[in-house]
CSV table of C-alpha atoms in Angstrom, one decimal:
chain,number,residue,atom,x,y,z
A,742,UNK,CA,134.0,-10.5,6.0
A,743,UNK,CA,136.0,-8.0,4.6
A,744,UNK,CA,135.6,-6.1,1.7
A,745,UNK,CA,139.2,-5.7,-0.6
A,746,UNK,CA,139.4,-3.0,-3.1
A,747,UNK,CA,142.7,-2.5,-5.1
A,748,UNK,CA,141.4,-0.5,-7.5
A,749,UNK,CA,142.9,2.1,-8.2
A,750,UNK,CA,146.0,0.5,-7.7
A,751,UNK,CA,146.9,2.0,-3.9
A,752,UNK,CA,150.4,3.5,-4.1
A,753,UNK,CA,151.7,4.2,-0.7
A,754,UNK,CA,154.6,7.2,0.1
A,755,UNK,CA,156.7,6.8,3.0
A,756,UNK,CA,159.2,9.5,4.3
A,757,UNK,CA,162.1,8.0,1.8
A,758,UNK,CA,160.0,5.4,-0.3
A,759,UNK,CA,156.9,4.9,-2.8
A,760,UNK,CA,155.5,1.6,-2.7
A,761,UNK,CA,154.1,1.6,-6.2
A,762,UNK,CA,152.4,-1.2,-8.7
A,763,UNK,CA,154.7,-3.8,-10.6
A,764,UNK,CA,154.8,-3.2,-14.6
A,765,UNK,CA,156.3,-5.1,-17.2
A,766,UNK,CA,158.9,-2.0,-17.2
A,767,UNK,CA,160.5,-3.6,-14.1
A,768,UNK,CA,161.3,-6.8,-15.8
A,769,UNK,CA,165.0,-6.2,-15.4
A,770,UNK,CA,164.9,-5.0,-12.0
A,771,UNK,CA,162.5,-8.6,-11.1
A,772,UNK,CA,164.9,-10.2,-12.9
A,773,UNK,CA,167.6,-9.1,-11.3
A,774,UNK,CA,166.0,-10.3,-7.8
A,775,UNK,CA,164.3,-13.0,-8.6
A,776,UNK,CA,168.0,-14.8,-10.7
A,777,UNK,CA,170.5,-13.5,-7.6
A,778,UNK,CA,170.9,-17.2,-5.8
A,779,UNK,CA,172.0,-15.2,-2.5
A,780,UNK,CA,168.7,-12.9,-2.6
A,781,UNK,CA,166.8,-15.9,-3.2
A,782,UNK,CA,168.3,-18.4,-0.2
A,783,UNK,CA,165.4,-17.8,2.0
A,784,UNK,CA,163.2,-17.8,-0.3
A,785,UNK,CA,161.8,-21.4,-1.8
A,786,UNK,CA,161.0,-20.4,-5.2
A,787,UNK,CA,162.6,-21.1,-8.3
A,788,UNK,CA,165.4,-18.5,-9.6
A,789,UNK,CA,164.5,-17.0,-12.8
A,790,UNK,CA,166.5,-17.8,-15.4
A,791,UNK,CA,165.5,-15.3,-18.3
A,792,UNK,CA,163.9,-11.9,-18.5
A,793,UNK,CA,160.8,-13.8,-19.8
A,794,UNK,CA,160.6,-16.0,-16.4
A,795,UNK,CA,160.4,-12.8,-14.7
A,796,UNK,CA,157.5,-11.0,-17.1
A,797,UNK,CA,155.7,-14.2,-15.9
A,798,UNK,CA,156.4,-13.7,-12.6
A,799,UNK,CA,154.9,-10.1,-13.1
A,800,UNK,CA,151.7,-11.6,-15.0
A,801,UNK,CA,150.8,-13.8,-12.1
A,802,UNK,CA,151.2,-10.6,-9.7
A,803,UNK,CA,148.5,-9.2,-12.5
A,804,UNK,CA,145.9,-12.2,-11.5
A,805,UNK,CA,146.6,-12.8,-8.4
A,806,UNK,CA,145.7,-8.9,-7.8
A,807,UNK,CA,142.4,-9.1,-9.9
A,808,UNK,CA,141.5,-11.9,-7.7
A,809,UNK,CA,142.1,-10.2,-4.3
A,810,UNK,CA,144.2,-12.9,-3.6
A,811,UNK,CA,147.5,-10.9,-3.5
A,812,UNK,CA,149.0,-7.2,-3.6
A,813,UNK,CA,152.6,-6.5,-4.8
A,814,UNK,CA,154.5,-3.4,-4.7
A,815,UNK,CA,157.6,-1.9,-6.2
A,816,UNK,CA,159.9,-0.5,-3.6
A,817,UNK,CA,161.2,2.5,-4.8
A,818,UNK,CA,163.2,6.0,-3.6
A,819,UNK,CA,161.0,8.8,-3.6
A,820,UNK,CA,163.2,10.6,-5.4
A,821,UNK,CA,163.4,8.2,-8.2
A,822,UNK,CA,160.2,5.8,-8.7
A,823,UNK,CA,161.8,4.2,-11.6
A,824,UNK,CA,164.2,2.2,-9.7
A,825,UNK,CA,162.8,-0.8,-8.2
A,826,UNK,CA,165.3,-1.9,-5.1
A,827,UNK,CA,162.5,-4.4,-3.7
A,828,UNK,CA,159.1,-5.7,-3.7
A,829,UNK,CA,156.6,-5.8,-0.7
A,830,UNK,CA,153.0,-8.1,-0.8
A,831,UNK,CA,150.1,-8.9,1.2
A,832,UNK,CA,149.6,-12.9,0.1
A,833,UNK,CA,147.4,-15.2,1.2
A,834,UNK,CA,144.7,-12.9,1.6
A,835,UNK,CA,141.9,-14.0,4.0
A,836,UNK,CA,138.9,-11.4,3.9
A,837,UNK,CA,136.8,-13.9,5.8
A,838,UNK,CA,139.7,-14.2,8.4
A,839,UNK,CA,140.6,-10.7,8.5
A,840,UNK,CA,144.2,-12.0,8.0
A,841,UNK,CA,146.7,-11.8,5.5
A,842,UNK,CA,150.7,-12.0,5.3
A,843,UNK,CA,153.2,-10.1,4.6
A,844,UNK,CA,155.9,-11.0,2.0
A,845,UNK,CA,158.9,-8.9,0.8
A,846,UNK,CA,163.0,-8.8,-0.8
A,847,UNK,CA,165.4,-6.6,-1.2
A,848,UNK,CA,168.3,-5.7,-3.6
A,849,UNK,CA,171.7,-6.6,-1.7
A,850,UNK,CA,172.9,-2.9,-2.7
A,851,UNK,CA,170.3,-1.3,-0.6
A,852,UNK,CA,170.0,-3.7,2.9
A,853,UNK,CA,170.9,-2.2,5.9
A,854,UNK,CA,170.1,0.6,5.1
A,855,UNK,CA,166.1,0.3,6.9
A,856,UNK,CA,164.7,0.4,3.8
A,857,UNK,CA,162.7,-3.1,4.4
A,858,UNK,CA,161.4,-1.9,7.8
A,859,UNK,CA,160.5,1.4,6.5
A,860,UNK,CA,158.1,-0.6,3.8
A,861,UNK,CA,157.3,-3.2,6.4
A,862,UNK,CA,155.8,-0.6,8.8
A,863,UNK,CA,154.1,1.2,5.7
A,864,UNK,CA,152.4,-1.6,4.8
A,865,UNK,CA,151.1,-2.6,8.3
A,866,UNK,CA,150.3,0.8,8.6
A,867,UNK,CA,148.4,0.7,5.2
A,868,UNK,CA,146.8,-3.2,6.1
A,869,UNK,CA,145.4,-2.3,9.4
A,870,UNK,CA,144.0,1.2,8.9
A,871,UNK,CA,142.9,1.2,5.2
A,872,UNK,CA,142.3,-2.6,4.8
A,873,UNK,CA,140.9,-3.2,8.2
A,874,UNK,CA,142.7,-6.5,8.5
A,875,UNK,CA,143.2,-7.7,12.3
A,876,UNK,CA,146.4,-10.3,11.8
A,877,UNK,CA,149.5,-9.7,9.5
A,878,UNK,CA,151.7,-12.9,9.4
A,879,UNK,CA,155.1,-13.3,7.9
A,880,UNK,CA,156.2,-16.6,7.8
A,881,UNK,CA,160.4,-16.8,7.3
A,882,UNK,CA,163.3,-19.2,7.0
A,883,UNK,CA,164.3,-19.0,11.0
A,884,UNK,CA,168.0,-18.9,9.6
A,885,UNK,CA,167.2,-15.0,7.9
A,886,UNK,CA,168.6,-13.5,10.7
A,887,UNK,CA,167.8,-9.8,8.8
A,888,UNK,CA,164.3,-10.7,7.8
A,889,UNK,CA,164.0,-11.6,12.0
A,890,UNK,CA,165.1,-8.4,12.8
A,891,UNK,CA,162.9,-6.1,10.6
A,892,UNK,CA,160.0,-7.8,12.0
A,893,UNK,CA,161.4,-7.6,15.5
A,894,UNK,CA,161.7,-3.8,14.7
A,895,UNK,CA,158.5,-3.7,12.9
A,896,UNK,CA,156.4,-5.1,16.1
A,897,UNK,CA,155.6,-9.1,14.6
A,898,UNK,CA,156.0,-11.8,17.3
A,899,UNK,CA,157.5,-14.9,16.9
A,900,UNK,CA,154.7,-17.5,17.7
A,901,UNK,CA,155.9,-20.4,16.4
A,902,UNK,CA,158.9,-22.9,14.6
A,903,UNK,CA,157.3,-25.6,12.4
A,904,UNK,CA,160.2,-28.3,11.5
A,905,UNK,CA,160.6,-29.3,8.0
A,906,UNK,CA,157.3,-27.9,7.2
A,907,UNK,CA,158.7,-27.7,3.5
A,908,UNK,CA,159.9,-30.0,1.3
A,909,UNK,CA,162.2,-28.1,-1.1
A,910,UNK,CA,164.7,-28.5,-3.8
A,911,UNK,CA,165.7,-31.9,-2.3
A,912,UNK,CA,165.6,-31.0,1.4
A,913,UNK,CA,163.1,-30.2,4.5
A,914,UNK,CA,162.9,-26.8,5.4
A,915,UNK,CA,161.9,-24.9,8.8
A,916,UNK,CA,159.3,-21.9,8.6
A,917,UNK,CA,159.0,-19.4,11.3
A,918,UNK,CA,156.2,-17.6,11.9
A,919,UNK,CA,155.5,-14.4,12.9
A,920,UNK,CA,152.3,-12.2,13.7
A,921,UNK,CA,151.1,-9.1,14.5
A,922,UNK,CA,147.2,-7.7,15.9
A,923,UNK,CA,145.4,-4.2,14.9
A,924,UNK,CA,146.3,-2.6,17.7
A,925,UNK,CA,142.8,-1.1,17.0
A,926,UNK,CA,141.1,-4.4,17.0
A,927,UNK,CA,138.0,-4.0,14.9
């Protein structure tokens, strides 16, 4: 089984990004994400209605990080930490499994602009070679053409479509998912 150790918090550099650790400081800036309906159409969560939904939000990324059961990071600009334009997380952490998925968003002012598949390929980089883990999964609404094309980019291959795995907000919803192997086994 593997052994996870987040402390001290791991804060990765990229050449245009630093993946750094979620503070109640970001609240507007989760906020912001986690109320846009159109950021949030993929995603099934609820949308946050109030600065104080998304300090939740950013106390549950507290717990589930003290018990190894997730990571989330800030996606910022090098050149200015301060602004968070997304968030990147390993979820559904399986140490005994060696397997763990990938979850991220992105501020519609900053896609396509490869910002997501620069913090994408960070973190796999981070997961396989730091963390040891052999699988990453990201598991996506198969209509998120852009979230399909960063893992595309990224290496991930589409291994399955599971129909109406979800039941959300009134509806059934598809999942795809994706995965990706160490390349350096273990």
């Amino acid at each position: 089984m593997l052994e996870i150790n987040f402390s001290p918090f791991p804060v990765l550099q990229s050449e245009r990004l630093t993946l750094r650790e979620i503070t109640s400081a970001d609240v507007d800036a989760v906020f912001a994400l986690r109320s846009d309906a159109d950021t949030m159409r993929y995603i099934p969560r609820p949308l946050a209605k109030n600065a104080e939904d998304a300090l939740k939000l950013i106390g549950a990324f507290d717990e589930m990080l003290v018990k190894k059961e997730c990571i989330n990071w800030a996606i910022t600009l090098s050149d200015n930490d301060s602004l968070l334009v997304g968030m990147i997380c390993l979820i559904r952490i399986q140490p005994e499994n060696f397997r763990t998925e990938v979850g991220y968003i992105l501020h519609p002012d900053f896609r396509g602009k490869g910002i997501m598949l620069e913090a994408v390929n960070r973190i796999v980089e981070y997961a396989f070679e730091d963390l040891k883990f052999h699988t990453l999964e990201a598991v996506i609404d198969p209509r998120n053409i852009a979230s399909q094309k960063v893992l595309d980019a990224a290496g991930f291959i589409r291994e399955g479509l599971f129909k109406d795995k979800f039941y959300y907000n009134g509806q059934f919803l598809d999942s795809a998912v994706y995965s990706l192997l160490n390349p350096a086994g273990f």
